[in-house]
XYZ file of C-alpha atoms in Angstrom:
774
model
C 0.000 0.000 0.000
C 2.844 2.397 0.860
C 4.539 1.674 -2.444
C 1.335 2.487 -4.322
C 0.928 5.713 -2.326
C 4.514 6.757 -3.094
C 4.033 6.224 -6.831
C 0.674 8.013 -6.917
C 1.904 10.907 -4.784
C 4.917 11.490 -7.038
C 2.824 11.144 -10.186
C 0.245 13.672 -9.003
C 2.346 16.322 -7.266
C 5.297 16.278 -9.654
C 2.854 16.986 -12.483
C 0.441 19.283 -10.691
C -0.119 21.615 -13.617
C -0.850 18.719 -15.948
C -3.294 17.320 -13.371
C -5.097 20.675 -13.027
C -5.336 21.145 -16.796
C -6.578 17.559 -17.246
C -9.268 18.033 -14.591
C -10.304 21.336 -16.193
C -10.618 19.826 -19.668
C -12.542 16.788 -18.409
C -14.856 19.051 -16.403
C -15.568 21.281 -19.417
C -16.373 18.258 -21.581
C -18.595 16.638 -18.967
C -20.298 19.967 -18.237
C -21.252 20.123 -21.909
C -22.560 16.552 -21.759
C -24.409 17.309 -18.514
C -26.352 20.117 -20.201
C -27.763 17.496 -22.595
C -29.142 15.200 -19.900
C -32.914 14.913 -19.746
C -35.481 13.668 -17.296
C -36.462 10.148 -18.298
C -39.531 8.408 -16.854
C -40.315 5.177 -18.663
C -43.082 2.904 -17.391
C -41.200 -0.297 -18.179
C -38.280 0.849 -16.017
C -40.573 0.414 -13.015
C -41.341 -3.213 -13.881
C -39.362 -6.303 -12.772
C -39.629 -7.792 -16.258
C -38.221 -11.190 -15.274
C -40.729 -11.729 -12.474
C -43.274 -14.500 -13.161
C -46.168 -12.029 -12.968
C -44.543 -9.766 -15.535
C -43.904 -12.633 -17.916
C -47.662 -13.201 -17.921
C -48.160 -9.418 -18.267
C -45.900 -9.066 -21.316
C -47.276 -12.237 -22.906
C -50.827 -10.849 -23.021
C -50.100 -7.089 -23.094
C -51.020 -6.531 -26.749
C -54.278 -8.451 -26.500
C -55.566 -7.171 -23.168
C -53.645 -3.946 -22.643
C -50.872 -3.252 -20.195
C -50.752 -1.407 -16.904
C -49.690 1.942 -18.320
C -53.128 3.483 -18.565
C -54.685 6.931 -18.391
C -58.046 7.636 -16.771
C -59.747 10.962 -17.427
C -62.908 11.788 -15.529
C -64.947 14.617 -17.028
C -67.293 16.058 -14.399
C -70.229 18.470 -14.477
C -70.216 21.230 -11.852
C -73.982 20.907 -11.302
C -73.792 17.138 -10.822
C -75.819 16.211 -13.938
C -74.019 15.247 -17.147
C -77.099 15.365 -19.394
C -76.603 18.774 -20.961
C -75.195 19.970 -24.264
C -72.028 21.599 -22.938
C -70.965 18.497 -21.036
C -71.391 16.122 -23.992
C -69.568 18.550 -26.276
C -66.595 18.647 -23.913
C -66.682 14.889 -23.269
C -66.472 14.149 -26.989
C -63.688 16.693 -27.345
C -61.710 14.979 -24.568
C -62.216 11.569 -26.206
C -61.135 12.838 -29.629
C -58.185 14.825 -28.298
C -56.855 11.895 -26.281
C -57.306 9.589 -29.268
C -54.958 11.682 -31.418
C -52.139 12.240 -28.897
C -49.090 10.245 -30.107
C -48.313 7.342 -27.823
C -51.944 6.379 -27.161
C -53.002 2.866 -28.156
C -55.949 4.126 -30.204
C -57.995 0.892 -30.458
C -58.091 0.821 -26.641
C -59.377 4.378 -26.115
C -62.698 3.881 -24.390
C -65.658 6.042 -23.404
C -69.364 6.158 -24.255
C -68.280 7.796 -27.546
C -66.122 4.791 -28.494
C -67.532 2.492 -31.234
C -67.083 -0.467 -28.873
C -69.395 1.140 -26.271
C -72.645 -0.623 -27.099
C -75.821 -1.732 -25.414
C -77.900 -4.863 -25.847
C -81.525 -5.218 -24.863
C -84.166 -7.922 -25.006
C -87.092 -7.175 -27.345
C -90.025 -9.176 -28.635
C -88.035 -10.493 -31.579
C -84.978 -11.391 -29.496
C -82.073 -8.996 -29.049
C -81.574 -5.439 -30.222
C -78.654 -3.157 -29.658
C -76.355 -0.499 -30.987
C -73.843 2.132 -29.952
C -74.547 4.069 -26.768
C -74.141 7.290 -28.716
C -76.295 6.940 -31.897
C -74.809 7.991 -35.225
C -77.401 10.788 -35.530
C -76.899 11.998 -31.937
C -77.774 15.595 -31.164
C -77.279 16.939 -27.645
C -80.845 18.180 -27.291
C -83.460 17.077 -24.770
C -84.633 14.112 -26.854
C -81.125 12.970 -27.849
C -79.888 13.119 -24.278
C -82.872 11.082 -23.089
C -82.055 8.373 -25.638
C -78.395 8.299 -24.530
C -79.434 8.027 -20.887
C -81.598 4.998 -21.727
C -78.741 3.433 -23.699
C -76.320 3.998 -20.808
C -78.627 2.170 -18.434
C -79.174 -0.661 -20.926
C -75.420 -1.010 -21.451
C -74.872 -1.305 -17.698
C -71.881 1.040 -17.766
C -72.974 3.100 -14.769
C -70.142 2.894 -12.261
C -67.601 2.200 -15.011
C -67.942 4.690 -17.883
C -70.471 6.842 -16.041
C -70.251 7.907 -12.405
C -72.710 6.253 -10.074
C -74.453 9.602 -9.448
C -74.373 10.652 -13.140
C -72.090 13.589 -12.347
C -69.065 12.440 -14.372
C -68.078 10.315 -17.354
C -64.843 8.432 -17.913
C -62.421 8.332 -20.839
C -59.682 5.698 -20.599
C -56.711 4.757 -22.754
C -53.717 2.442 -22.801
C -50.304 3.881 -23.670
C -47.684 2.381 -25.936
C -44.047 2.049 -24.904
C -42.932 3.207 -28.361
C -44.050 6.433 -29.999
C -45.582 5.324 -33.338
C -44.487 8.559 -35.053
C -40.824 8.596 -34.039
C -40.426 4.851 -33.366
C -38.549 5.863 -30.218
C -39.309 5.175 -26.572
C -42.355 7.165 -25.498
C -41.396 10.376 -23.714
C -43.618 9.965 -20.661
C -42.993 13.468 -19.321
C -43.750 15.099 -22.684
C -46.933 13.027 -22.871
C -47.931 14.213 -19.387
C -47.429 17.801 -20.516
C -49.682 17.199 -23.534
C -52.408 15.947 -21.218
C -52.304 19.359 -19.584
C -51.834 21.583 -22.637
C -54.070 19.661 -25.061
C -56.728 18.201 -22.768
C -57.164 19.714 -19.324
C -56.372 23.394 -19.976
C -58.210 23.986 -23.286
C -61.214 21.755 -22.572
C -62.010 22.697 -18.957
C -64.792 25.250 -18.529
C -66.623 26.869 -15.650
C -69.156 24.030 -15.759
C -66.926 21.122 -16.805
C -63.866 19.982 -14.851
C -61.305 17.404 -15.975
C -59.495 15.012 -13.645
C -56.574 12.877 -14.887
C -54.725 9.981 -13.258
C -52.362 7.254 -14.449
C -48.625 6.544 -14.375
C -47.746 9.100 -17.053
C -49.655 11.874 -15.285
C -48.168 10.948 -11.920
C -44.650 10.953 -13.391
C -45.313 14.358 -14.932
C -46.505 15.808 -11.620
C -43.483 14.358 -9.809
C -41.176 15.859 -12.451
C -42.899 19.223 -12.034
C -42.436 19.065 -8.276
C -38.850 17.935 -8.732
C -37.998 21.303 -10.261
C -38.056 22.619 -6.719
C -35.083 20.356 -5.967
C -32.879 22.920 -7.724
C -33.969 25.571 -5.232
C -33.211 23.290 -2.283
C -29.881 22.443 -3.918
C -29.034 26.152 -4.126
C -30.094 26.698 -0.501
C -27.957 23.752 0.608
C -24.911 25.097 -1.261
C -25.357 28.566 0.227
C -25.854 27.234 3.758
C -22.909 24.845 3.453
C -20.734 27.695 2.151
C -21.507 29.815 5.217
C -20.932 26.926 7.620
C -17.622 25.926 6.024
C -16.444 29.528 6.245
C -17.376 29.646 9.936
C -15.485 26.384 10.352
C -12.193 27.485 8.771
C -12.425 31.306 8.500
C -10.753 31.081 5.106
C -12.524 32.010 1.889
C -10.082 29.938 -0.145
C -10.534 26.836 1.978
C -14.304 27.389 1.915
C -14.430 27.517 -1.869
C -12.357 24.355 -2.334
C -14.716 21.637 -0.963
C -17.826 23.372 -2.339
C -16.317 23.751 -5.827
C -14.895 20.218 -5.913
C -18.231 18.751 -4.777
C -20.062 20.675 -7.499
C -17.501 19.385 -10.014
C -18.282 15.865 -8.782
C -21.973 16.450 -9.540
C -21.065 17.792 -13.004
C -18.964 14.713 -13.672
C -21.762 12.460 -12.489
C -24.370 14.046 -14.769
C -21.934 14.242 -17.685
C -21.002 10.577 -17.390
C -24.664 9.586 -17.191
C -25.414 11.539 -20.350
C -22.364 10.060 -22.107
C -23.523 6.544 -21.223
C -26.970 7.244 -22.655
C -28.870 7.474 -19.380
C -31.372 10.105 -18.355
C -32.281 11.281 -14.878
C -35.470 9.779 -13.515
C -37.631 12.106 -11.379
C -37.412 9.562 -8.553
C -33.585 9.715 -8.557
C -33.262 13.468 -8.975
C -32.200 13.758 -5.312
C -29.080 11.652 -5.923
C -26.947 14.568 -7.252
C -27.595 16.402 -3.983
C -26.484 13.354 -2.016
C -23.313 13.189 -4.118
C -22.726 16.859 -3.271
C -23.294 16.141 0.437
C -20.913 13.158 0.487
C -18.375 15.218 -1.466
C -18.575 18.056 1.059
C -18.102 15.558 3.883
C -14.828 14.291 2.396
C -13.786 17.749 1.218
C -14.122 19.187 4.722
C -11.918 16.400 6.070
C -9.278 17.358 3.513
C -9.346 21.115 4.163
C -9.464 20.421 7.891
C -6.258 18.440 7.610
C -4.610 20.940 5.248
C -5.623 23.908 7.415
C -4.201 22.395 10.581
C -0.924 21.561 8.882
C -0.681 25.053 7.362
C -1.285 26.613 10.785
C 1.921 24.953 12.024
C 3.945 27.059 9.587
C 4.762 24.471 6.900
C 4.581 25.371 3.200
C 1.243 24.931 1.457
C 2.549 22.366 -1.022
C 4.101 20.204 1.697
C 0.901 20.399 3.743
C -1.327 19.480 0.781
C 0.950 16.608 -0.150
C 0.934 15.294 3.419
C -2.880 15.596 3.643
C -3.256 13.814 0.319
C -1.139 10.961 1.604
C -2.892 10.816 4.982
C -6.500 10.861 3.723
C -6.393 9.077 0.368
C -6.603 5.585 1.891
C -9.319 6.163 4.555
C -11.277 8.461 2.229
C -10.882 6.057 -0.676
C -11.975 3.075 1.432
C -15.027 5.009 2.659
C -15.989 6.045 -0.871
C -15.390 2.554 -2.249
C -17.715 1.255 0.468
C -20.313 3.794 -0.627
C -19.860 2.860 -4.286
C -20.101 -0.884 -3.684
C -23.111 -0.290 -1.454
C -24.929 1.406 -4.309
C -23.764 -1.174 -6.845
C -25.481 -3.886 -4.806
C -28.751 -2.335 -5.994
C -27.920 -3.769 -9.442
C -28.997 -7.154 -8.076
C -32.610 -5.932 -8.092
C -34.227 -6.637 -11.449
C -36.064 -3.321 -11.752
C -34.813 -0.822 -14.315
C -35.337 2.317 -12.250
C -33.380 0.887 -9.290
C -30.559 -0.271 -11.539
C -30.321 3.172 -13.109
C -30.326 4.727 -9.652
C -27.508 2.359 -8.645
C -25.472 3.468 -11.646
C -26.279 7.134 -11.015
C -25.294 7.018 -7.343
C -22.222 4.798 -7.720
C -20.842 6.970 -10.533
C -21.357 10.091 -8.443
C -19.671 8.649 -5.347
C -16.802 7.130 -7.338
C -15.858 10.444 -8.981
C -15.536 12.049 -5.521
C -12.336 10.007 -5.153
C -10.896 12.050 -8.006
C -12.448 15.458 -7.315
C -12.213 15.670 -3.513
C -9.293 13.397 -2.677
C -6.990 14.245 -5.621
C -8.087 17.493 -7.296
C -8.739 19.326 -4.018
C -5.232 18.944 -2.484
C -3.561 19.596 -5.840
C -5.654 22.736 -6.352
C -5.004 23.834 -2.765
C -1.241 23.420 -3.251
C -1.263 26.465 -5.564
C -2.872 28.682 -2.904
C -1.425 30.634 -0.003
C -3.233 30.294 3.325
C -0.738 31.676 5.830
C -2.408 34.035 8.246
C -5.944 33.150 7.122
C -6.524 29.708 8.648
C -8.036 29.371 12.123
C -8.998 25.702 12.334
C -8.559 24.290 15.822
C -5.562 21.958 15.747
C -5.777 20.985 19.381
C -5.230 22.615 22.733
C -2.344 25.054 22.398
C -3.374 27.456 25.134
C -3.733 27.199 28.885
C -7.370 28.240 28.642
C -9.444 25.499 26.939
C -12.085 26.653 24.474
C -15.526 25.205 23.836
C -14.219 22.701 21.284
C -11.612 21.459 23.749
C -14.295 21.008 26.423
C -16.491 19.080 24.001
C -13.533 16.937 23.001
C -12.762 16.051 26.598
C -16.424 15.220 27.164
C -16.399 12.838 24.201
C -13.152 11.216 25.344
C -14.994 10.058 28.483
C -16.738 7.545 26.186
C -13.531 5.479 26.384
C -13.939 5.016 30.171
C -15.619 1.775 31.184
C -18.503 3.248 33.198
C -19.672 5.871 30.655
C -18.965 3.368 27.878
C -21.083 0.748 29.611
C -23.945 3.212 29.975
C -23.677 4.194 26.301
C -23.684 0.557 25.188
C -26.629 -0.421 27.429
C -28.633 2.609 26.277
C -27.802 1.793 22.646
C -28.736 -1.856 23.160
C -32.159 -0.888 24.531
C -32.644 1.581 21.688
C -31.576 -1.074 19.180
C -33.980 -3.644 20.669
C -36.897 -1.235 20.355
C -35.753 -0.247 16.866
C -35.387 -3.863 15.757
C -38.872 -4.641 17.040
C -40.275 -1.684 15.106
C -38.182 -2.313 11.983
C -39.635 -5.825 11.809
C -43.005 -4.166 11.144
C -41.765 -2.418 7.999
C -44.099 -3.145 5.092
C -43.195 -3.720 1.484
C -45.072 -1.384 -0.895
C -47.204 1.739 -0.609
C -48.976 2.376 2.679
C -51.336 5.126 1.523
C -53.952 5.555 -1.175
C -53.031 7.712 -4.135
C -49.496 8.433 -5.308
C -47.169 8.204 -2.287
C -44.606 10.428 -4.001
C -47.041 13.344 -3.762
C -48.792 14.985 -0.825
C -52.351 13.895 -0.109
C -53.651 17.352 -1.066
C -51.811 17.334 -4.417
C -54.086 17.650 -7.439
C -53.197 14.167 -8.694
C -54.193 12.533 -5.420
C -57.349 14.618 -5.187
C -58.259 13.428 -8.703
C -57.582 9.847 -7.591
C -59.868 10.184 -4.584
C -62.620 11.743 -6.730
C -62.517 8.892 -9.241
C -62.536 6.273 -6.475
C -65.524 8.003 -4.897
C -67.555 8.543 -8.081
C -67.117 5.147 -9.763
C -67.448 1.525 -8.706
C -64.155 0.873 -10.458
C -60.779 2.390 -9.780
C -57.392 2.729 -11.407
C -56.152 0.023 -9.031
C -56.837 -2.911 -11.339
C -55.584 -6.468 -10.964
C -56.062 -8.764 -13.931
C -55.856 -12.486 -13.287
C -55.254 -14.236 -16.604
C -57.193 -17.484 -16.979
C -55.350 -19.641 -19.501
C -57.110 -22.707 -20.881
C -57.466 -24.237 -24.359
C -59.247 -23.159 -27.579
C -63.018 -22.828 -27.212
C -62.716 -23.305 -23.435
C -65.432 -20.714 -22.931
C -67.952 -23.194 -24.330
C -67.249 -25.634 -21.483
C -69.501 -25.259 -18.456
C -66.868 -26.519 -16.001
C -64.357 -23.890 -17.101
C -66.849 -21.025 -16.995
C -68.206 -22.222 -13.659
C -64.734 -22.169 -12.104
C -64.188 -18.641 -13.410
C -67.479 -17.318 -12.005
C -66.775 -19.035 -8.702
C -63.353 -17.403 -8.625
C -64.899 -14.013 -9.420
C -67.470 -14.421 -6.645
C -64.791 -15.295 -4.123
C -62.704 -12.285 -5.142
C -65.695 -9.932 -4.893
C -66.052 -11.036 -1.283
C -62.419 -10.422 -0.378
C -61.733 -7.364 1.803
C -60.229 -4.597 -0.311
C -61.952 -5.606 -3.560
C -64.392 -3.076 -5.002
C -65.844 -5.161 -7.828
C -64.878 -7.669 -10.517
C -65.901 -8.605 -14.035
C -65.223 -11.610 -16.257
C -66.511 -13.336 -19.362
C -68.540 -15.633 -17.139
C -70.393 -12.799 -15.386
C -71.189 -11.146 -18.735
C -72.341 -14.495 -20.153
C -74.739 -14.832 -17.213
C -76.322 -11.481 -18.053
C -76.580 -12.390 -21.724
C -78.239 -15.701 -20.836
C -80.826 -13.845 -18.770
C -81.423 -11.609 -21.777
C -82.194 -14.609 -23.933
C -84.850 -15.517 -21.379
C -86.825 -12.270 -21.299
C -84.435 -10.712 -18.797
C -85.654 -12.970 -16.008
C -83.136 -12.789 -13.149
C -83.707 -16.477 -12.424
C -81.932 -17.211 -15.689
C -78.899 -15.057 -14.791
C -76.685 -18.120 -14.573
C -74.360 -20.120 -16.788
C -76.218 -22.565 -19.045
C -74.988 -26.146 -18.815
C -75.886 -26.814 -22.438
C -72.892 -26.157 -24.712
C -75.017 -24.652 -27.492
C -76.620 -22.213 -25.042
C -73.219 -21.337 -23.609
C -71.894 -20.635 -27.104
C -74.896 -18.389 -27.676
C -74.198 -16.492 -24.425
C -70.455 -15.965 -25.014
C -70.655 -15.174 -28.725
C -72.244 -11.815 -27.884
C -69.043 -10.710 -26.113
C -66.529 -9.114 -28.475
C -62.767 -9.569 -28.164
C -62.451 -5.771 -27.901
C -64.111 -6.031 -24.479
C -60.817 -7.328 -23.058
C -62.558 -10.354 -21.547
C -61.402 -13.004 -24.029
C -58.978 -13.569 -26.874
C -59.717 -14.590 -30.455
C -60.129 -18.333 -29.864
C -61.573 -18.109 -26.366
C -58.572 -19.780 -24.726
C -57.561 -16.826 -22.541
C -60.133 -15.067 -20.344
C -58.942 -12.373 -17.896
C -60.794 -11.724 -14.668
C -60.602 -7.991 -13.976
C -60.574 -7.128 -10.269
C -61.004 -3.520 -9.108
C -59.392 -2.816 -5.725
C -60.247 -0.079 -3.248
C -56.627 1.064 -3.192
C -53.092 -0.150 -3.793
C -51.907 -0.218 -0.192
C -49.412 -2.969 0.543
C -51.763 -4.814 2.883
C -54.587 -4.727 0.308
C -52.394 -6.110 -2.476
C -50.851 -8.774 -0.246
C -54.274 -9.933 0.959
C -55.863 -10.091 -2.500
C -52.856 -11.782 -4.133
C -52.785 -14.381 -1.333
C -56.485 -15.158 -1.955
C -55.869 -15.518 -5.691
C -53.039 -17.971 -5.055
C -55.153 -19.865 -2.561
C -57.987 -20.325 -5.080
C -55.596 -21.196 -7.909
C -53.922 -23.891 -5.819
C -57.260 -25.463 -4.949
C -59.150 -25.132 -8.235
C -56.833 -25.007 -11.242
C -56.200 -28.090 -13.345
C -53.572 -29.145 -15.875
C -55.590 -27.446 -18.620
C -56.926 -24.476 -16.650
C -54.568 -21.997 -14.952
C -55.305 -18.836 -12.955
C -52.178 -16.773 -13.538
C -51.019 -13.601 -11.838
C -50.924 -10.928 -13.073
C -51.574 -7.946 -15.273
C -52.943 -4.468 -14.682
C -51.387 -1.718 -12.515
C -51.816 -3.711 -9.308
C -50.223 -6.736 -10.966
C -47.147 -4.608 -11.631
C -47.174 -3.335 -8.039
C -47.480 -6.875 -6.676
C -44.520 -8.046 -8.770
C -42.491 -5.001 -7.719
C -43.281 -5.501 -4.041
C -42.265 -9.152 -4.217
C -39.040 -8.270 -6.038
C -38.170 -5.617 -3.446
C -38.964 -8.041 -0.618
C -36.814 -10.771 -2.145
C -33.909 -8.374 -2.762
C -33.880 -6.673 0.634
C -31.913 -9.279 2.609
C -29.372 -10.171 -0.138
C -28.777 -6.462 -0.758
C -28.025 -5.841 2.925
C -25.717 -8.870 3.039
C -23.832 -7.609 -0.012
C -23.574 -4.079 1.416
C -22.289 -5.166 4.806
C -20.108 -7.853 3.270
C -18.404 -5.222 1.109
C -17.966 -2.805 4.027
C -16.555 -5.540 6.292
C -14.135 -6.722 3.593
C -12.886 -3.216 2.842
C -12.483 -2.417 6.544
C -10.492 -5.625 7.071
C -8.256 -4.753 4.120
C -7.834 -1.171 5.309
C -7.366 -1.664 9.071
C -6.122 -5.275 9.093
C -7.944 -5.577 12.396
C -11.094 -7.475 13.320
C -11.588 -5.216 16.335
C -11.479 -2.072 14.211
C -13.893 -3.597 11.703
C -16.372 -4.468 14.482
C -16.069 -0.955 15.922
C -16.999 0.571 12.530
C -19.662 -1.873 11.346
C -21.637 -2.391 14.563
C -22.755 1.277 14.936
C -23.509 1.255 11.223
C -25.882 -1.697 11.565
C -27.586 -0.201 14.617
C -28.235 3.113 12.836
C -29.564 1.305 9.738
C -31.996 -0.618 11.938
C -33.118 2.567 13.696
C -33.632 4.219 10.292
C -35.941 1.371 9.288
C -37.826 1.782 12.574
C -38.217 5.478 11.769
C -39.679 4.525 8.383
C -42.287 2.461 10.220
C -43.150 5.396 12.491
C -43.420 7.756 9.507
C -45.553 5.177 7.659
C -43.080 4.923 4.799
C -43.199 1.588 3.018
C -40.223 -0.089 1.395
C -40.715 0.688 -2.295
C -38.696 1.279 -5.432
C -38.074 4.883 -4.339
C -37.217 4.175 -0.672
C -35.209 0.947 -0.966
C -32.013 2.823 -1.971
C -32.178 4.690 1.345
C -31.194 1.463 3.106
C -27.993 1.249 1.048
C -27.553 4.996 1.388
C -27.692 4.812 5.180
C -24.748 2.433 5.216
C -22.851 4.592 2.740
C -23.313 7.777 4.747
C -22.464 6.191 8.094
C -19.299 4.368 7.129
C -17.473 7.604 6.242
C -17.488 9.009 9.780
C -16.334 5.802 11.441
C -13.525 5.142 8.974
C -12.089 8.659 9.312
C -12.112 8.494 13.127
C -10.750 4.970 13.390
C -8.118 5.348 10.662
C -6.516 7.996 12.825
C -6.665 5.703 15.903
C -5.560 2.324 14.524
C -1.947 3.278 13.849
C -1.584 4.675 17.350
C -3.247 1.643 18.941
C -0.876 -0.710 17.118
C 2.027 1.281 18.580
C 0.683 0.706 22.094
C -0.833 4.140 22.644
C -3.654 4.112 25.213
C -7.174 4.101 23.762
C -8.077 7.352 25.520
C -5.021 9.138 24.140
C -5.506 7.702 20.659
C -9.148 8.796 20.614
C -8.274 12.276 21.925
C -5.705 12.661 19.158
C -8.198 11.401 16.560
C -10.766 13.949 17.721
C -8.169 16.708 17.587
C -7.165 15.643 14.099
C -10.533 14.794 12.507
C -13.293 14.944 15.101
C -14.231 18.590 14.536
C -14.693 17.901 10.808
C -16.903 14.877 11.577
C -19.081 16.903 13.952
C -19.231 19.811 11.543
C -20.226 17.802 8.462
C -22.815 15.755 10.367
C -24.562 18.855 11.712
C -24.203 20.939 8.546
C -25.524 18.283 6.178
C -28.368 17.394 8.559
C -29.521 21.016 8.672
C -29.158 21.246 4.881
C -31.468 18.303 4.138
C -33.914 19.278 6.891
C -35.123 22.101 4.607
C -36.683 19.389 2.400
C -39.706 19.285 4.704
C -40.987 22.260 2.673
C -40.846 20.357 -0.635
C -43.851 19.861 -2.915
C -42.918 16.176 -3.148
C -43.927 13.877 -0.331
C -41.100 11.457 -0.992
C -38.562 14.305 -0.771
C -40.031 15.307 2.591
C -39.694 11.695 3.769
C -36.137 11.455 2.452
C -35.264 14.748 4.146
C -36.402 13.429 7.518
C -34.608 10.096 7.057
C -31.369 11.688 5.843
C -31.394 14.262 8.656
C -31.734 11.371 11.076
C -28.943 9.345 9.439
C -26.500 12.263 9.163
C -26.912 13.087 12.862
C -27.166 9.606 14.361
C -24.299 8.199 12.281
C -22.183 11.121 13.451
C -23.123 10.375 17.077
C -22.376 6.698 16.487
C -18.870 7.566 15.286
C -17.979 9.895 18.180
C -19.804 8.132 21.053
C -20.623 4.501 20.327
C -17.434 3.681 18.417
C -15.078 4.635 21.311
C -17.449 3.011 23.813
C -17.224 -0.280 21.894
C -13.476 0.248 21.636
C -13.159 0.429 25.424
C -14.307 -3.209 25.581
C -12.305 -4.354 22.549
C -8.937 -2.785 23.329
C -8.931 -3.751 27.021
C -5.147 -3.966 27.184
C -4.622 -0.368 26.116
C -5.823 1.654 29.074
C -3.940 4.365 30.874
């Protein structure tokens, strides 16, 4: 290791000008590439495509539609849709949505769609036609006819609100834009929903409410613009705090500038590799900045203290580079590997986040551990640096008093109290963390506040209709013409009935339930005949009236989805319903008849939740395995490794307990926080212990070694923990609910990991290094 350090030190500091010019050129190039990066929100990135549910989903997506849908509810202010203005606007919404690129046009549905038809029993048999007649005029007579047709078609609760105050327009989206043949730009599509549908077609009497993945992603992206403001606030606040820390404008600029360069490199590399920035990962650049500042402050702290002794700037920078490259590099490698473990999760958005975060953390090694000391070596700091280097006066200052207070953590009695208190806290935290749920815990979009327009639209649609956007499709796979077999249809209707009686299910529909209604129609509408005929010919007659465009069967009647509408997509609701589906399938399916999960938005959520659940434990094992291995390589001490990793694990557990208390489920957007918590915490411990280990190996007493470590690096650890915690605490004012949640969690982790490094680590050390007491 020393030989490598010697070579690298000579290579960097003997060619300082070349290094500075190289960094400048790379930064300019990557800045140009960073300006080309775009927000990218693709629906398929949120899907674990290799999950069994999603294999069923993709297999039948073209025939029965996917989960990427848009629901538009057009509502009348007076609560009665039967007026000319409302029908004019409803048709306009249908037509406008139909022609937006990216919409799967055959699957656009409303009462104005050609597939929206009614059937009625008349003296001669059956009669029917479109709900909206070809010669429709929105006058009193025409509206009366449409109202009759709506009731005959039995679309109240689905296409028409239960109280006749709203009407629904739905559509499925394509993953590829048919005009450009490129991946659909979800955020641009969301903007078109606003500029081409909601804004121009809303009136004083007609309101438009839109939900669906694309609209949610658009609203999150809109709210994410505020991240730039919080980023600017964090930079300004950090600048002030660093200046107060070192009282040197030059030293203040260095870590801030190098951390911003790290963010530029991160975004530039992402753009160069062909990646965009997902709205859900837009907070990652700030975290890269925060981690960069943490390491940058350690470097200027070390440089400043060496400069204050009277040595030349170049010698001081070179010595700081040599002293901090290994501990800083180990800490950042731990962070990087921690994020790379997220690649094991087969969900595109998490894998992209892993790449985004690991790239950002990795470049900090270059910008804050190499560029910063080289850049600083060209500056003059004499007379301008006032960083506390230790107690040099007879009168101790506040920092000295705090240091002496912290050193008491190495005494057995205080250490014992700290460990017992931590153990109790850990036990409570572990008990709470065990209650953490996988998936969303609230109705609506959890990324947005409950009073956000998107969530208010969601609640309105759930309230007005007997269906919701939370749809689970169970695909019944059989054999050709299976719908003409009574046993098959009977099993399907029995399955539907059981699902309709499961808590959390709003309603359900299947080919069998429609066939029952058709059979009653063939028998003068008598409700006694609303059952499945046992005669094959009669069953053929009942099912032949159902078109393939209904989404209830395929062309040869071998695949028949059961569409289940849930009250919400909370984790407990999904888990309960999916468990009931599996229970029925296990008991009732045969070799030729399978009830397969799943399609629809809830099917995607169920697959995602199961993937996250399955990946949680392996991810944590990989993260801690990497940290333990790197600590063993760095410190060559099992004791030192235990002293670093144990507080890290305790804080991670407490962070999960906090998620339970805040009612934050483990989802695609929150799972990375678990890896992040380890990454943030390991930095503090490694910096403190790297300063102690060498002394301990030389036989220095633990108390003395810890006091020296605090004098050397403790003030920087305390400063960065408090500064970064205050910086992210401003996120509680964000328009995005998930940013508020992340702000609270990160504030907690910055502070508690810092406390773990300066209190728990030495307390554990007092029981590990028992032979090194005064």
